[in-house]
Amino acid sequence: MLGGGGLVAANVYASATEDGGAEPARTLSSPAGTIDCPDVGSRLTAVPDGAKEDVAKELALLDQQIAEAYQRLQESAQAIQQDAGFADSAIMNPLKDKRTATIERIAIAVDRQGERPEGLESLAPCTLRAADSGDGDQANAGQDQGSGNEAGEEGADQGNEQPGSGGQPGNGGQAGNGPVAADFADITAVQPNVPSPALQKEASRGTFATSCGVNENGLFNSDNVIVAPGVSNGAHHFHDYVGNQANDAFASDEDLANAETTCVDQGDKSTYYWPVIRLQNGNQEQDANSPGGGVEGNAGEIVTPKEVTLTFVGNPRSKVTEMPRLLRIITGDAKAFVNGTANANASWSCTGFEDRQLKDKYPLCPQGSDVVRTFKFQSCWDGQNIDSANHRTHVAFAAADGSCPDGFKAIPQLVQRIVYDVDAPSLQDGGRTTPLFAVDSFPEQLHKPVTDHGDFINVFAEDLMGQMVDCINEGRECGAGAGQGGDPGEEEPSQEPQPTQAPGTPPGGNEEPDPGNGNGNGEDEPTQAPTTEQPAPDPPATDEPVTEEPATDEPATKEPETEPAKDDKPTVSSTVAPKSYGTPSATKAATAPAQGGTADDEADAGSTPAQTQPAAVGDESDAGSGTEPQAVGGGLAETGTTLWPAAGGAVLLIAGFVLLMRTRRRAG
């Protein structure tokens, strides 16, 4: 009887503990603030070929150092409250000394091959942004910019967007580093801010669409082959990939050229990738305990896009020329929250409202309307380089009149449109009723919407690229995805939208119009590759320009703090095999990524990594798979396994009682 009763009690207690365990995952306290470090990579505009590999690894190490310092900052919130000097002595000063040593190695690597860069050492100190300070200096600087300025609004918003302030005290997202209520705005309260493009006489008016799916086969990793080649977890956040299936940090140009592609037209092996969106719903993904995922604050259920349209459009002033093969382009800035908005190019909206774009807010969409992310890529090329040291100077946005900088040529502009079927979160209760959503980010960027960005590598077959250029210059609509898109604002929601207010959140309706000249509202991708060539609508000729350039004003930053600690070399976690996944798995063992190493592993940092190949397109193992969170359960078999201990205990208890009664009768 005692054994049976104990089993029942233990089972009930365990069940109660399990049921209550998921809730705190969404309501961790906010961090003590964030860490603002100058971006060294953006200052390196010329790196000799012989130094590029070493420089890329050292730049990735700088990101790793910031991520580790930010993690210590989160863990030390209580100590910082008790001792104001703790953050400087235990976090900021050691970080400064590590950065000083790493920056010196970058300068030495460049000096060996060419001319030593000057002034990099001044970028070593970082600033601690305290959550309770609200970055008032930046807020004031932003407000002075006036309405309609993207950079000004971002600066103004930073005054109340810090964790622990403005809207969601004590929440701060599933992993404790965002998003917060102030990161959201009601799209119905935003005024239309995307004018119809005005094309000049010689404009290239056609469009070419390619259809590459929505990453339904689940290819993810936290690498970035453009920014951090040869470095695992170089992005510190997960990416969705469509198109080329050889995407990881160790993919060579030859690997990309020989890879499979998810694109309908097999002549397009280009790689298209962007940070995943996650629901802050307490569920755990395959990367929940891994670098780039939950370890670095990227937690929750990954959302597969409902729709992805990839459209190449022309220039509002002139004809376009072919992109060079293997051209790399990054649009937006993954570090815009601390870097400022000079390179920011995020655009958030809702279906039916795409004439209203948000730059630094996630949209709250009315019922029947879906969340939309739009990326418009640079459309001017320097005519020589497929990449540059800072991954930006070889391409540029066209000027307001459509002209390119001196020496640059107009190329087709990629417009990426990604649609998600996610509900507007319940901000009043911190997302408990309907979860918050956010893009993956570097941990210190706090999942801010302004950090959204997209990456592209051109691996079009040369003849298909030629067809694209002819189509665009001749004013036709072509490509396997033709007919899927339209102009912003054309699509109406499936039902009458109901306004969704963001309590305590200003609507943020004065954003700068989105750069570029064209967008698409798409339908589901076709299963075959119909190549259609229809005349594109011919807008009236005009000499009025189209603005394509993102805002370049940058919020003022505080004076950095200084002091020292010791250097570190890349650990195994930053240089070993990439975390590439095929379909997401509900079990940790199935696709467990490489875990981080320690300082003892430094000697192995230069060794050749073992590469993990993603699942092949069409693999039967992918059938019916989706993004299945680890925490999902509740089937009949699972319920039975949790009830067996209690049932066994009950049988023992009853048997003991019957035996006791019979013994008493015989004794009587």
XYZ file of C-alpha atoms in Angstrom, residues 24-335:
312
model
C 8.720 30.460 -17.502
C 10.501 29.917 -20.835
C 8.487 32.804 -22.284
C 8.766 35.135 -19.339
C 12.418 35.311 -18.395
C 13.475 38.640 -16.970
C 14.997 41.193 -19.304
C 18.774 41.530 -19.551
C 20.773 44.277 -17.892
C 21.158 46.048 -21.238
C 23.176 45.391 -24.355
C 26.699 45.831 -25.686
C 27.496 48.334 -28.436
C 30.778 47.675 -30.259
C 32.045 49.548 -33.347
C 31.867 47.431 -36.498
C 35.434 46.735 -37.627
C 34.442 44.943 -40.846
C 32.723 47.985 -42.327
C 35.974 49.957 -42.001
C 37.973 47.457 -44.050
C 37.308 48.661 -47.570
C 40.502 47.153 -49.045
C 41.936 43.784 -47.986
C 44.573 42.025 -50.160
C 43.550 38.616 -51.469
C 46.262 36.866 -49.474
C 44.909 38.285 -46.203
C 41.181 37.740 -46.774
C 40.921 34.309 -45.137
C 42.744 35.380 -41.969
C 40.802 38.641 -41.750
C 37.448 36.855 -42.156
C 38.242 34.508 -39.277
C 39.388 37.342 -37.016
C 36.239 39.353 -37.795
C 34.149 36.300 -36.913
C 36.094 36.044 -33.652
C 35.142 39.648 -32.833
C 31.478 38.688 -33.195
C 32.023 35.639 -31.000
C 33.652 37.791 -28.323
C 30.671 40.149 -28.268
C 28.226 37.233 -28.071
C 30.102 35.744 -25.118
C 30.324 39.110 -23.341
C 26.603 39.675 -23.864
C 25.855 36.250 -22.396
C 27.927 37.122 -19.322
C 26.037 40.404 -19.101
C 22.722 38.546 -18.960
C 23.995 36.123 -16.356
C 25.415 38.949 -14.207
C 22.341 41.188 -14.008
C 22.034 40.771 -10.238
C 25.736 41.354 -9.607
C 25.638 44.531 -11.714
C 22.703 45.866 -9.704
C 24.648 45.299 -6.484
C 27.978 46.652 -7.762
C 28.042 49.412 -10.405
C 31.659 48.639 -11.279
C 31.141 44.922 -11.856
C 30.229 45.274 -15.536
C 33.398 47.226 -16.327
C 35.789 45.004 -14.416
C 34.285 41.604 -15.293
C 32.821 42.159 -18.781
C 33.656 45.377 -20.629
C 37.375 45.627 -19.812
C 38.123 41.975 -20.699
C 36.145 42.438 -23.911
C 38.174 45.530 -24.813
C 41.481 43.705 -24.377
C 40.338 40.707 -26.430
C 39.200 43.033 -29.218
C 42.481 44.965 -29.070
C 44.498 41.782 -29.649
C 42.172 40.552 -32.425
C 42.196 43.909 -34.219
C 45.996 43.939 -34.045
C 46.094 40.521 -35.736
C 43.841 41.891 -38.492
C 46.191 44.840 -39.027
C 49.224 42.524 -39.133
C 47.543 40.183 -41.658
C 46.766 43.096 -43.984
C 50.228 44.638 -43.454
C 51.930 41.401 -44.575
C 50.187 41.584 -47.950
C 49.832 45.333 -48.461
C 49.419 48.553 -46.518
C 48.580 48.435 -42.790
C 45.144 49.952 -42.082
C 45.239 52.955 -39.771
C 42.943 53.785 -36.883
C 41.531 50.307 -36.257
C 42.779 50.256 -32.669
C 40.301 52.998 -31.759
C 37.483 50.522 -32.480
C 38.431 48.184 -29.611
C 36.419 49.794 -26.749
C 32.726 48.951 -26.542
C 29.873 50.721 -24.739
C 27.501 49.150 -22.263
C 23.976 50.335 -22.944
C 22.168 50.106 -19.629
C 18.520 49.094 -19.879
C 17.377 51.768 -17.460
C 19.168 54.605 -19.268
C 16.996 54.299 -22.370
C 19.787 55.747 -24.492
C 18.426 59.212 -24.089
C 21.169 60.799 -26.163
C 20.263 58.644 -29.100
C 16.591 59.288 -28.559
C 17.099 63.037 -28.686
C 19.354 62.772 -31.707
C 16.738 60.746 -33.495
C 13.875 63.086 -32.647
C 15.798 66.027 -34.064
C 15.796 64.376 -37.483
C 12.124 65.080 -37.996
C 9.293 62.907 -39.214
C 9.662 60.721 -42.259
C 13.298 59.947 -41.564
C 14.049 56.292 -40.997
C 17.213 56.945 -39.017
C 15.500 59.580 -36.910
C 12.651 57.296 -35.991
C 14.985 54.475 -35.064
C 16.890 56.818 -32.788
C 13.685 58.044 -31.209
C 12.412 54.548 -30.657
C 15.590 53.465 -28.940
C 14.660 55.719 -26.055
C 11.899 53.322 -25.026
C 12.803 50.054 -26.708
C 15.464 48.881 -24.307
C 14.662 45.650 -22.499
C 12.952 46.214 -19.231
C 11.447 49.512 -20.376
C 8.514 50.578 -22.475
C 5.627 48.180 -22.629
C 6.659 44.789 -21.304
C 8.421 45.005 -17.944
C 9.934 41.691 -16.941
C 9.166 39.841 -20.163
C 11.764 40.465 -22.848
C 10.889 37.458 -24.993
C 11.368 33.719 -24.656
C 15.147 33.864 -24.254
C 15.242 37.086 -22.273
C 16.637 39.358 -25.000
C 13.588 40.543 -26.907
C 11.340 41.301 -28.570
C 9.337 43.736 -26.419
C 5.959 45.380 -26.943
C 7.522 48.594 -28.230
C 8.940 46.641 -31.191
C 5.431 46.278 -32.690
C 3.137 48.744 -34.455
C -0.404 48.535 -35.817
C -0.173 48.558 -39.613
C -3.646 50.075 -39.932
C -2.391 53.186 -38.107
C 0.452 53.718 -40.608
C -0.103 56.161 -43.456
C 0.685 54.981 -47.015
C 4.351 55.775 -47.645
C 5.297 53.852 -50.827
C 4.554 55.945 -53.928
C 4.114 54.288 -57.312
C 7.398 54.341 -59.252
C 7.710 57.045 -61.898
C 9.738 55.728 -64.841
C 11.729 57.783 -67.308
C 11.725 57.289 -71.079
C 14.657 54.892 -71.277
C 13.633 52.851 -68.250
C 13.924 49.057 -68.322
C 10.362 48.122 -67.434
C 10.255 44.328 -67.577
C 10.349 41.791 -64.745
C 11.863 38.334 -64.391
C 10.593 36.046 -61.620
C 12.184 32.847 -60.347
C 10.325 30.341 -58.144
C 12.451 28.480 -55.566
C 10.014 27.358 -52.858
C 9.713 28.357 -49.207
C 12.408 26.138 -47.637
C 9.825 23.432 -47.072
C 12.661 20.875 -46.891
C 14.111 22.723 -43.883
C 17.654 23.764 -44.807
C 18.974 25.905 -41.941
C 22.312 26.808 -40.390
C 23.904 29.642 -38.434
C 26.733 30.186 -40.950
C 27.257 33.039 -43.385
C 29.347 32.037 -46.391
C 29.552 35.668 -47.597
C 30.619 37.421 -44.396
C 32.356 34.572 -42.544
C 33.558 31.934 -45.033
C 35.203 28.963 -43.358
C 33.783 29.803 -39.926
C 31.019 27.716 -38.394
C 28.298 29.728 -36.614
C 29.599 32.909 -38.225
C 26.125 34.473 -38.192
C 25.197 33.600 -34.582
C 21.606 33.186 -35.798
C 19.733 30.763 -38.056
C 19.033 31.381 -41.755
C 16.350 30.053 -44.085
C 17.822 28.965 -47.453
C 16.085 28.566 -50.805
C 17.644 27.860 -54.172
C 21.182 26.486 -53.869
C 21.420 23.508 -51.502
C 25.182 23.590 -50.815
C 24.879 26.530 -48.446
C 27.187 26.476 -45.464
C 30.304 28.325 -44.352
C 32.600 25.918 -46.205
C 30.917 25.984 -49.635
C 33.356 26.934 -52.388
C 32.366 28.565 -55.662
C 32.704 25.135 -57.268
C 30.401 23.614 -54.618
C 27.760 26.244 -55.364
C 28.087 25.741 -59.136
C 27.635 21.949 -58.840
C 24.907 21.940 -56.201
C 21.258 21.014 -56.480
C 18.672 23.786 -56.422
C 15.079 24.075 -55.237
C 14.330 26.538 -58.048
C 11.799 25.455 -60.674
C 14.129 26.630 -63.432
C 17.228 24.488 -62.852
C 19.327 27.167 -64.549
C 18.979 29.199 -61.350
C 21.330 27.768 -58.724
C 21.566 31.077 -56.910
C 21.491 31.139 -53.143
C 18.895 33.251 -51.342
C 18.915 33.397 -47.552
C 17.589 35.465 -44.644
C 17.176 35.159 -40.839
C 14.370 32.835 -39.777
C 11.301 34.113 -37.935
C 10.399 32.372 -34.667
C 7.306 32.285 -32.510
C 8.130 32.956 -28.863
C 5.806 30.130 -27.770
C 8.034 28.106 -25.442
C 8.639 25.351 -28.008
C 12.173 24.117 -28.594
C 13.720 23.623 -32.004
C 16.604 21.420 -33.125
C 19.057 24.195 -32.192
C 17.598 24.887 -28.728
C 20.845 23.974 -26.940
C 23.285 24.978 -29.667
C 25.339 28.023 -30.673
C 23.387 30.155 -33.102
C 20.144 28.964 -31.514
C 18.957 28.891 -27.926
C 22.460 29.306 -26.502
C 22.588 32.755 -28.118
C 19.029 33.838 -27.431
C 17.402 32.615 -30.657
C 14.609 30.508 -29.196
C 11.133 29.383 -30.159
C 9.400 27.649 -33.041
C 10.783 28.420 -36.518
C 8.013 29.544 -38.879
C 8.125 28.263 -42.463
C 7.127 31.033 -44.906
C 3.695 30.747 -46.485
C 5.022 32.227 -49.723
C 8.304 33.504 -51.199
C 8.511 35.532 -54.420
C 11.849 36.413 -56.031
C 11.522 39.066 -58.726
C 14.218 40.908 -60.685
C 13.189 44.358 -61.915
C 14.765 47.041 -64.082
C 16.160 50.535 -63.634
C 13.832 53.567 -63.697
C 16.295 55.493 -65.889
C 18.184 53.088 -68.175
C 18.678 49.583 -69.484
C 20.345 46.993 -67.257
C 23.391 44.810 -67.850
C 24.050 41.213 -66.792
C 25.129 40.429 -63.239
C 28.530 38.723 -63.065
C 28.416 35.076 -62.038
C 28.961 34.546 -58.262
C 28.216 38.201 -57.466
C 27.492 38.533 -53.731
C 25.055 41.127 -52.367
C 23.905 41.825 -48.807
C 21.052 44.239 -48.197
C 20.278 45.605 -44.748
C 22.468 45.429 -41.654
C 22.304 42.595 -39.114
C 23.862 44.968 -36.544
